[in-house]
Amino acid sequence: MSDSIEIISWNVNGIRAVANKEALQWIDERDTDILCLQEIKAQAEQIPENLFEKEFTEVIINSAQKKGYSGTATFSTIKSDFHTTCPQIDHTNEGRIVETHYGDIVLFNVYFPNGQKDEERLAHKMKFYDDFLAHSQELRKDGKSIIICGDVNTAHREIDLKNPKANSKTSGFLPIEREWIDKLLDYGYIDTFRYVNGDETDRYSWWSYRSSARVKNVGWRIDYFFISEDLAESLEDAFILDYITGSDHCPVGIRISI
């Protein structure tokens, strides 16, 4: 790996829709080494070729079994030693994880489930959370450093969404979901945005398409980069690119020296 790399994560809410809007071409102007996309809603053969001009040497697509649904994709200028789609966690084949190994560093690109549909789906989300954390911890026991990015589908603290009280009984801000992020941090992972930017307010990564929410900045911060604490000193920056449009989410990123 190079000395300092940029990793960007974005829930594109349909990679073909984003391509039609030419909404990924900003990547050509950035020095991005790894691009992690979630909710691509496409099979590998449906990924448009005109996303950007930048050449990534490795592209890993994990499409959902159900067409036009979920899915993740990792584009990298750095060749991984090994990659997997973690079927033992994503056992319903929804294309939710790309795990890539670069030496002693493991990068997870994850589209965590949404729990808003019903109680059963919330239970599925919580099991996914727990299975994922157990798997990540096993890798740490093996001496790996961990980077987790993606749409976690939960706002952690009251400053992470515009209307915390109104959403206190909504999946995405339920105590049980927020407690899982507490647990993640207790296990020695760092919320990179907060680590770099402190308690900065009104910084969100998702806005409803309703009621001009984005124009009014009525949003939620549900897209994250978490790193294992052994990487804390290597973290140079963590940011939200909230000026980039094309999806109901905006990209988030880190710069880290490896």
PDB file of C-alpha atoms in Angstrom, residues 36-239:
ATOM      1  CA  CYS A  36     -16.863   1.401  -1.835  1.00  0.00           C
ATOM      2  CA  LEU A  37     -20.430   1.578  -3.122  1.00  0.00           C
ATOM      3  CA  GLN A  38     -23.589   0.229  -1.512  1.00  0.00           C
ATOM      4  CA  GLU A  39     -27.131  -0.385  -2.775  1.00  0.00           C
ATOM      5  CA  ILE A  40     -25.926  -0.779  -6.349  1.00  0.00           C
ATOM      6  CA  LYS A  41     -29.192  -2.586  -7.304  1.00  0.00           C
ATOM      7  CA  ALA A  42     -27.520  -4.334 -10.256  1.00  0.00           C
ATOM      8  CA  GLN A  43     -25.937  -7.592 -11.340  1.00  0.00           C
ATOM      9  CA  ALA A  44     -22.269  -7.501 -12.388  1.00  0.00           C
ATOM     10  CA  GLU A  45     -23.112  -7.463 -16.105  1.00  0.00           C
ATOM     11  CA  GLN A  46     -25.464  -4.487 -15.580  1.00  0.00           C
ATOM     12  CA  ILE A  47     -22.793  -2.180 -14.128  1.00  0.00           C
ATOM     13  CA  PRO A  48     -22.426   0.716 -16.596  1.00  0.00           C
ATOM     14  CA  GLU A  49     -18.996   1.309 -18.113  1.00  0.00           C
ATOM     15  CA  ASN A  50     -19.320   5.104 -18.119  1.00  0.00           C
ATOM     16  CA  LEU A  51     -19.281   5.642 -14.356  1.00  0.00           C
ATOM     17  CA  PHE A  52     -15.942   7.497 -14.461  1.00  0.00           C
ATOM     18  CA  GLU A  53     -12.703   7.563 -16.432  1.00  0.00           C
ATOM     19  CA  LYS A  54     -10.480   6.658 -13.485  1.00  0.00           C
ATOM     20  CA  GLU A  55      -9.004   3.181 -13.803  1.00  0.00           C
ATOM     21  CA  PHE A  56      -9.304   0.860 -10.837  1.00  0.00           C
ATOM     22  CA  THR A  57      -7.192  -2.285 -11.069  1.00  0.00           C
ATOM     23  CA  GLU A  58      -9.603  -4.393  -9.024  1.00  0.00           C
ATOM     24  CA  VAL A  59     -13.403  -4.355  -9.086  1.00  0.00           C
ATOM     25  CA  ILE A  60     -15.345  -6.714  -6.814  1.00  0.00           C
ATOM     26  CA  ILE A  61     -19.102  -6.847  -7.277  1.00  0.00           C
ATOM     27  CA  ASN A  62     -21.368  -8.580  -4.757  1.00  0.00           C
ATOM     28  CA  SER A  63     -24.875  -8.511  -6.200  1.00  0.00           C
ATOM     29  CA  ALA A  64     -27.984  -9.595  -4.344  1.00  0.00           C
ATOM     30  CA  GLN A  65     -29.644 -12.796  -5.464  1.00  0.00           C
ATOM     31  CA  LYS A  66     -32.840 -10.740  -5.865  1.00  0.00           C
ATOM     32  CA  LYS A  67     -32.430  -8.567  -8.961  1.00  0.00           C
ATOM     33  CA  GLY A  68     -32.546  -4.791  -8.622  1.00  0.00           C
ATOM     34  CA  TYR A  69     -31.987  -4.940  -4.866  1.00  0.00           C
ATOM     35  CA  SER A  70     -29.189  -4.121  -2.411  1.00  0.00           C
ATOM     36  CA  GLY A  71     -25.645  -5.136  -3.504  1.00  0.00           C
ATOM     37  CA  THR A  72     -22.144  -3.769  -2.894  1.00  0.00           C
ATOM     38  CA  ALA A  73     -19.118  -3.004  -5.072  1.00  0.00           C
ATOM     39  CA  THR A  74     -15.503  -2.216  -4.190  1.00  0.00           C
ATOM     40  CA  PHE A  75     -13.277  -0.472  -6.746  1.00  0.00           C
ATOM     41  CA  SER A  76      -9.589  -0.369  -5.818  1.00  0.00           C
ATOM     42  CA  THR A  77      -6.292   0.813  -7.277  1.00  0.00           C
ATOM     43  CA  ILE A  78      -4.592  -1.593  -4.835  1.00  0.00           C
ATOM     44  CA  LYS A  79      -4.722  -5.332  -5.515  1.00  0.00           C
ATOM     45  CA  SER A  80      -6.117  -7.241  -2.558  1.00  0.00           C
ATOM     46  CA  ASP A  81      -4.497 -10.422  -1.272  1.00  0.00           C
ATOM     47  CA  PHE A  82      -7.876 -12.020  -0.685  1.00  0.00           C
ATOM     48  CA  HIS A  83     -11.556 -11.141  -0.762  1.00  0.00           C
ATOM     49  CA  THR A  84     -14.834 -12.712   0.350  1.00  0.00           C
ATOM     50  CA  THR A  85     -18.544 -11.829   0.463  1.00  0.00           C
ATOM     51  CA  CYS A  86     -19.093 -13.321   3.956  1.00  0.00           C
ATOM     52  CA  PRO A  87     -22.026 -15.670   3.230  1.00  0.00           C
ATOM     53  CA  GLN A  88     -21.989 -16.744   6.895  1.00  0.00           C
ATOM     54  CA  ILE A  89     -23.177 -13.231   7.844  1.00  0.00           C
ATOM     55  CA  ASP A  90     -25.191 -12.336   4.732  1.00  0.00           C
ATOM     56  CA  HIS A  91     -26.949 -15.689   4.753  1.00  0.00           C
ATOM     57  CA  THR A  92     -29.968 -14.380   2.810  1.00  0.00           C
ATOM     58  CA  ASN A  93     -27.708 -13.571  -0.185  1.00  0.00           C
ATOM     59  CA  GLU A  94     -28.518  -9.859  -0.307  1.00  0.00           C
ATOM     60  CA  GLY A  95     -25.050  -8.826  -1.545  1.00  0.00           C
ATOM     61  CA  ARG A  96     -24.355  -6.833   1.589  1.00  0.00           C
ATOM     62  CA  ILE A  97     -20.602  -7.285   2.180  1.00  0.00           C
ATOM     63  CA  VAL A  98     -17.311  -7.114   0.322  1.00  0.00           C
ATOM     64  CA  GLU A  99     -14.377  -8.003   2.603  1.00  0.00           C
ATOM     65  CA  THR A 100     -10.926  -7.285   1.161  1.00  0.00           C
ATOM     66  CA  HIS A 101      -7.539  -8.057   2.717  1.00  0.00           C
ATOM     67  CA  TYR A 102      -4.494  -5.862   2.096  1.00  0.00           C
ATOM     68  CA  GLY A 103      -1.654  -7.346   4.118  1.00  0.00           C
ATOM     69  CA  ASP A 104      -2.602  -6.972   7.793  1.00  0.00           C
ATOM     70  CA  ILE A 105      -5.498  -4.628   7.024  1.00  0.00           C
ATOM     71  CA  VAL A 106      -9.041  -5.838   6.353  1.00  0.00           C
ATOM     72  CA  LEU A 107     -11.496  -3.445   4.691  1.00  0.00           C
ATOM     73  CA  PHE A 108     -15.219  -4.102   4.987  1.00  0.00           C
ATOM     74  CA  ASN A 109     -17.634  -2.461   2.541  1.00  0.00           C
ATOM     75  CA  VAL A 110     -21.035  -3.127   4.133  1.00  0.00           C
ATOM     76  CA  TYR A 111     -24.650  -2.262   3.427  1.00  0.00           C
ATOM     77  CA  PHE A 112     -26.232  -3.110   6.774  1.00  0.00           C
ATOM     78  CA  PRO A 113     -29.929  -4.079   6.701  1.00  0.00           C
ATOM     79  CA  ASN A 114     -32.727  -1.584   7.317  1.00  0.00           C
ATOM     80  CA  GLY A 115     -35.070  -2.535  10.163  1.00  0.00           C
ATOM     81  CA  GLN A 116     -38.034  -0.305   9.368  1.00  0.00           C
ATOM     82  CA  LYS A 117     -40.253  -2.820   7.563  1.00  0.00           C
ATOM     83  CA  ASP A 118     -41.365  -4.882  10.590  1.00  0.00           C
ATOM     84  CA  GLU A 119     -40.196  -6.622  13.772  1.00  0.00           C
ATOM     85  CA  GLU A 120     -38.875  -9.586  11.809  1.00  0.00           C
ATOM     86  CA  ARG A 121     -36.684  -7.349   9.689  1.00  0.00           C
ATOM     87  CA  LEU A 122     -35.427  -5.516  12.779  1.00  0.00           C
ATOM     88  CA  ALA A 123     -34.472  -8.888  14.302  1.00  0.00           C
ATOM     89  CA  HIS A 124     -32.651  -9.757  11.047  1.00  0.00           C
ATOM     90  CA  LYS A 125     -30.759  -6.445  11.244  1.00  0.00           C
ATOM     91  CA  MET A 126     -29.699  -7.044  14.859  1.00  0.00           C
ATOM     92  CA  LYS A 127     -28.514 -10.585  14.101  1.00  0.00           C
ATOM     93  CA  PHE A 128     -26.530  -9.249  11.114  1.00  0.00           C
ATOM     94  CA  TYR A 129     -24.961  -6.621  13.411  1.00  0.00           C
ATOM     95  CA  ASP A 130     -23.947  -9.235  15.994  1.00  0.00           C
ATOM     96  CA  ASP A 131     -22.681 -11.780  13.464  1.00  0.00           C
ATOM     97  CA  PHE A 132     -20.665  -9.074  11.736  1.00  0.00           C
ATOM     98  CA  LEU A 133     -19.035  -7.842  14.948  1.00  0.00           C
ATOM     99  CA  ALA A 134     -18.169 -11.415  16.010  1.00  0.00           C
ATOM    100  CA  HIS A 135     -16.505 -12.010  12.618  1.00  0.00           C
ATOM    101  CA  SER A 136     -14.564  -8.739  12.797  1.00  0.00           C
ATOM    102  CA  GLN A 137     -13.373  -9.595  16.308  1.00  0.00           C
ATOM    103  CA  GLU A 138     -12.085 -12.969  15.124  1.00  0.00           C
ATOM    104  CA  LEU A 139      -9.995 -11.181  12.501  1.00  0.00           C
ATOM    105  CA  ARG A 140      -8.619  -8.846  15.159  1.00  0.00           C
ATOM    106  CA  LYS A 141      -7.626 -11.857  17.261  1.00  0.00           C
ATOM    107  CA  ASP A 142      -5.661 -13.024  14.221  1.00  0.00           C
ATOM    108  CA  GLY A 143      -3.727  -9.735  14.325  1.00  0.00           C
ATOM    109  CA  LYS A 144      -5.651  -7.871  11.618  1.00  0.00           C
ATOM    110  CA  SER A 145      -6.403  -4.140  11.658  1.00  0.00           C
ATOM    111  CA  ILE A 146      -9.959  -3.334  10.610  1.00  0.00           C
ATOM    112  CA  ILE A 147     -11.587  -0.612   8.501  1.00  0.00           C
ATOM    113  CA  ILE A 148     -15.406  -0.754   8.272  1.00  0.00           C
ATOM    114  CA  CYS A 149     -17.290   1.536   5.900  1.00  0.00           C
ATOM    115  CA  GLY A 150     -20.789   1.745   4.555  1.00  0.00           C
ATOM    116  CA  ASP A 151     -24.423   2.458   5.287  1.00  0.00           C
ATOM    117  CA  VAL A 152     -24.967   1.301   8.874  1.00  0.00           C
ATOM    118  CA  ASN A 153     -28.655   2.349   8.793  1.00  0.00           C
ATOM    119  CA  THR A 154     -28.490   3.726  12.353  1.00  0.00           C
ATOM    120  CA  ALA A 155     -27.764   7.216  13.691  1.00  0.00           C
ATOM    121  CA  HIS A 156     -25.670   6.837  16.831  1.00  0.00           C
ATOM    122  CA  ARG A 157     -26.293   9.934  18.955  1.00  0.00           C
ATOM    123  CA  GLU A 158     -28.855  12.738  19.101  1.00  0.00           C
ATOM    124  CA  ILE A 159     -26.444  15.047  17.232  1.00  0.00           C
ATOM    125  CA  ASP A 160     -26.430  12.528  14.368  1.00  0.00           C
ATOM    126  CA  LEU A 161     -29.950  13.392  13.177  1.00  0.00           C
ATOM    127  CA  LYS A 162     -32.012  16.553  12.957  1.00  0.00           C
ATOM    128  CA  ASN A 163     -35.081  15.334  14.864  1.00  0.00           C
ATOM    129  CA  PRO A 164     -33.995  12.827  17.542  1.00  0.00           C
ATOM    130  CA  LYS A 165     -37.112  13.043  19.719  1.00  0.00           C
ATOM    131  CA  ALA A 166     -39.530  12.559  16.835  1.00  0.00           C
ATOM    132  CA  ASN A 167     -37.562   9.488  15.676  1.00  0.00           C
ATOM    133  CA  SER A 168     -36.922   7.840  19.059  1.00  0.00           C
ATOM    134  CA  LYS A 169     -39.288   4.968  18.212  1.00  0.00           C
ATOM    135  CA  THR A 170     -38.227   4.675  14.549  1.00  0.00           C
ATOM    136  CA  SER A 171     -35.869   1.921  13.397  1.00  0.00           C
ATOM    137  CA  GLY A 172     -32.590   3.639  12.665  1.00  0.00           C
ATOM    138  CA  PHE A 173     -32.636   5.426  16.026  1.00  0.00           C
ATOM    139  CA  LEU A 174     -33.990   2.786  18.400  1.00  0.00           C
ATOM    140  CA  PRO A 175     -32.112   2.284  21.688  1.00  0.00           C
ATOM    141  CA  ILE A 176     -31.272  -1.321  20.717  1.00  0.00           C
ATOM    142  CA  GLU A 177     -29.669  -0.181  17.437  1.00  0.00           C
ATOM    143  CA  ARG A 178     -27.776   2.706  19.034  1.00  0.00           C
ATOM    144  CA  GLU A 179     -26.515   0.366  21.772  1.00  0.00           C
ATOM    145  CA  TRP A 180     -24.900  -1.817  19.108  1.00  0.00           C
ATOM    146  CA  ILE A 181     -22.801   1.166  17.971  1.00  0.00           C
ATOM    147  CA  ASP A 182     -21.947   1.795  21.657  1.00  0.00           C
ATOM    148  CA  LYS A 183     -20.808  -1.835  21.852  1.00  0.00           C
ATOM    149  CA  LEU A 184     -18.757  -1.492  18.675  1.00  0.00           C
ATOM    150  CA  LEU A 185     -16.933   1.507  20.177  1.00  0.00           C
ATOM    151  CA  ASP A 186     -16.518  -0.302  23.517  1.00  0.00           C
ATOM    152  CA  TYR A 187     -14.833  -3.152  21.622  1.00  0.00           C
ATOM    153  CA  GLY A 188     -12.139  -0.733  20.474  1.00  0.00           C
ATOM    154  CA  TYR A 189     -13.401   0.715  17.201  1.00  0.00           C
ATOM    155  CA  ILE A 190     -13.367   4.430  16.423  1.00  0.00           C
ATOM    156  CA  ASP A 191     -16.053   6.517  14.696  1.00  0.00           C
ATOM    157  CA  THR A 192     -13.601   8.346  12.462  1.00  0.00           C
ATOM    158  CA  PHE A 193     -15.822  11.350  11.711  1.00  0.00           C
ATOM    159  CA  ARG A 194     -16.322  12.108  15.407  1.00  0.00           C
ATOM    160  CA  TYR A 195     -12.662  11.369  16.166  1.00  0.00           C
ATOM    161  CA  VAL A 196     -11.549  14.027  13.670  1.00  0.00           C
ATOM    162  CA  ASN A 197     -14.429  16.512  13.827  1.00  0.00           C
ATOM    163  CA  GLY A 198     -15.625  16.227  17.437  1.00  0.00           C
ATOM    164  CA  ASP A 199     -19.251  17.085  18.191  1.00  0.00           C
ATOM    165  CA  GLU A 200     -19.802  19.037  14.977  1.00  0.00           C
ATOM    166  CA  THR A 201     -23.562  19.356  14.415  1.00  0.00           C
ATOM    167  CA  ASP A 202     -25.805  19.415  11.332  1.00  0.00           C
ATOM    168  CA  ARG A 203     -23.487  17.020   9.474  1.00  0.00           C
ATOM    169  CA  TYR A 204     -25.543  14.311   7.814  1.00  0.00           C
ATOM    170  CA  SER A 205     -25.150  11.671   5.108  1.00  0.00           C
ATOM    171  CA  TRP A 206     -28.784  10.811   4.290  1.00  0.00           C
ATOM    172  CA  TRP A 207     -31.891  12.906   3.652  1.00  0.00           C
ATOM    173  CA  SER A 208     -35.408  11.750   2.836  1.00  0.00           C
ATOM    174  CA  TYR A 209     -36.610  12.574  -0.662  1.00  0.00           C
ATOM    175  CA  ARG A 210     -39.750  14.022   0.974  1.00  0.00           C
ATOM    176  CA  SER A 211     -40.454  17.587   2.132  1.00  0.00           C
ATOM    177  CA  SER A 212     -37.282  19.116   0.606  1.00  0.00           C
ATOM    178  CA  ALA A 213     -35.349  17.488   3.451  1.00  0.00           C
ATOM    179  CA  ARG A 214     -31.972  17.924   1.797  1.00  0.00           C
ATOM    180  CA  VAL A 215     -32.507  21.595   0.986  1.00  0.00           C
ATOM    181  CA  LYS A 216     -33.472  22.161   4.647  1.00  0.00           C
ATOM    182  CA  ASN A 217     -30.682  19.828   5.844  1.00  0.00           C
ATOM    183  CA  VAL A 218     -33.124  17.668   7.795  1.00  0.00           C
ATOM    184  CA  GLY A 219     -30.926  14.600   7.714  1.00  0.00           C
ATOM    185  CA  TRP A 220     -29.350  11.634   9.463  1.00  0.00           C
ATOM    186  CA  ARG A 221     -25.697  10.583   9.728  1.00  0.00           C
ATOM    187  CA  ILE A 222     -25.989   6.852   9.037  1.00  0.00           C
ATOM    188  CA  ASP A 223     -22.944   6.292   6.782  1.00  0.00           C
ATOM    189  CA  TYR A 224     -19.694   5.706   8.632  1.00  0.00           C
ATOM    190  CA  PHE A 225     -16.060   4.763   8.650  1.00  0.00           C
ATOM    191  CA  PHE A 226     -15.057   2.833  11.757  1.00  0.00           C
ATOM    192  CA  ILE A 227     -11.447   1.742  12.319  1.00  0.00           C
ATOM    193  CA  SER A 228      -9.894  -0.491  14.950  1.00  0.00           C
ATOM    194  CA  GLU A 229      -8.137   1.645  17.549  1.00  0.00           C
ATOM    195  CA  ASP A 230      -4.664   0.439  16.518  1.00  0.00           C
ATOM    196  CA  LEU A 231      -5.110   2.531  13.335  1.00  0.00           C
ATOM    197  CA  ALA A 232      -6.009   5.750  15.195  1.00  0.00           C
ATOM    198  CA  GLU A 233      -2.569   7.318  14.821  1.00  0.00           C
ATOM    199  CA  SER A 234      -2.640   6.586  11.072  1.00  0.00           C
ATOM    200  CA  LEU A 235      -5.917   8.462  10.532  1.00  0.00           C
ATOM    201  CA  GLU A 236      -5.263  11.766   8.752  1.00  0.00           C
ATOM    202  CA  ASP A 237      -8.789  12.945   7.955  1.00  0.00           C
ATOM    203  CA  ALA A 238     -12.451  11.918   8.005  1.00  0.00           C
ATOM    204  CA  PHE A 239     -15.042  13.827   6.033  1.00  0.00           C
TER     205      PHE A 239
END
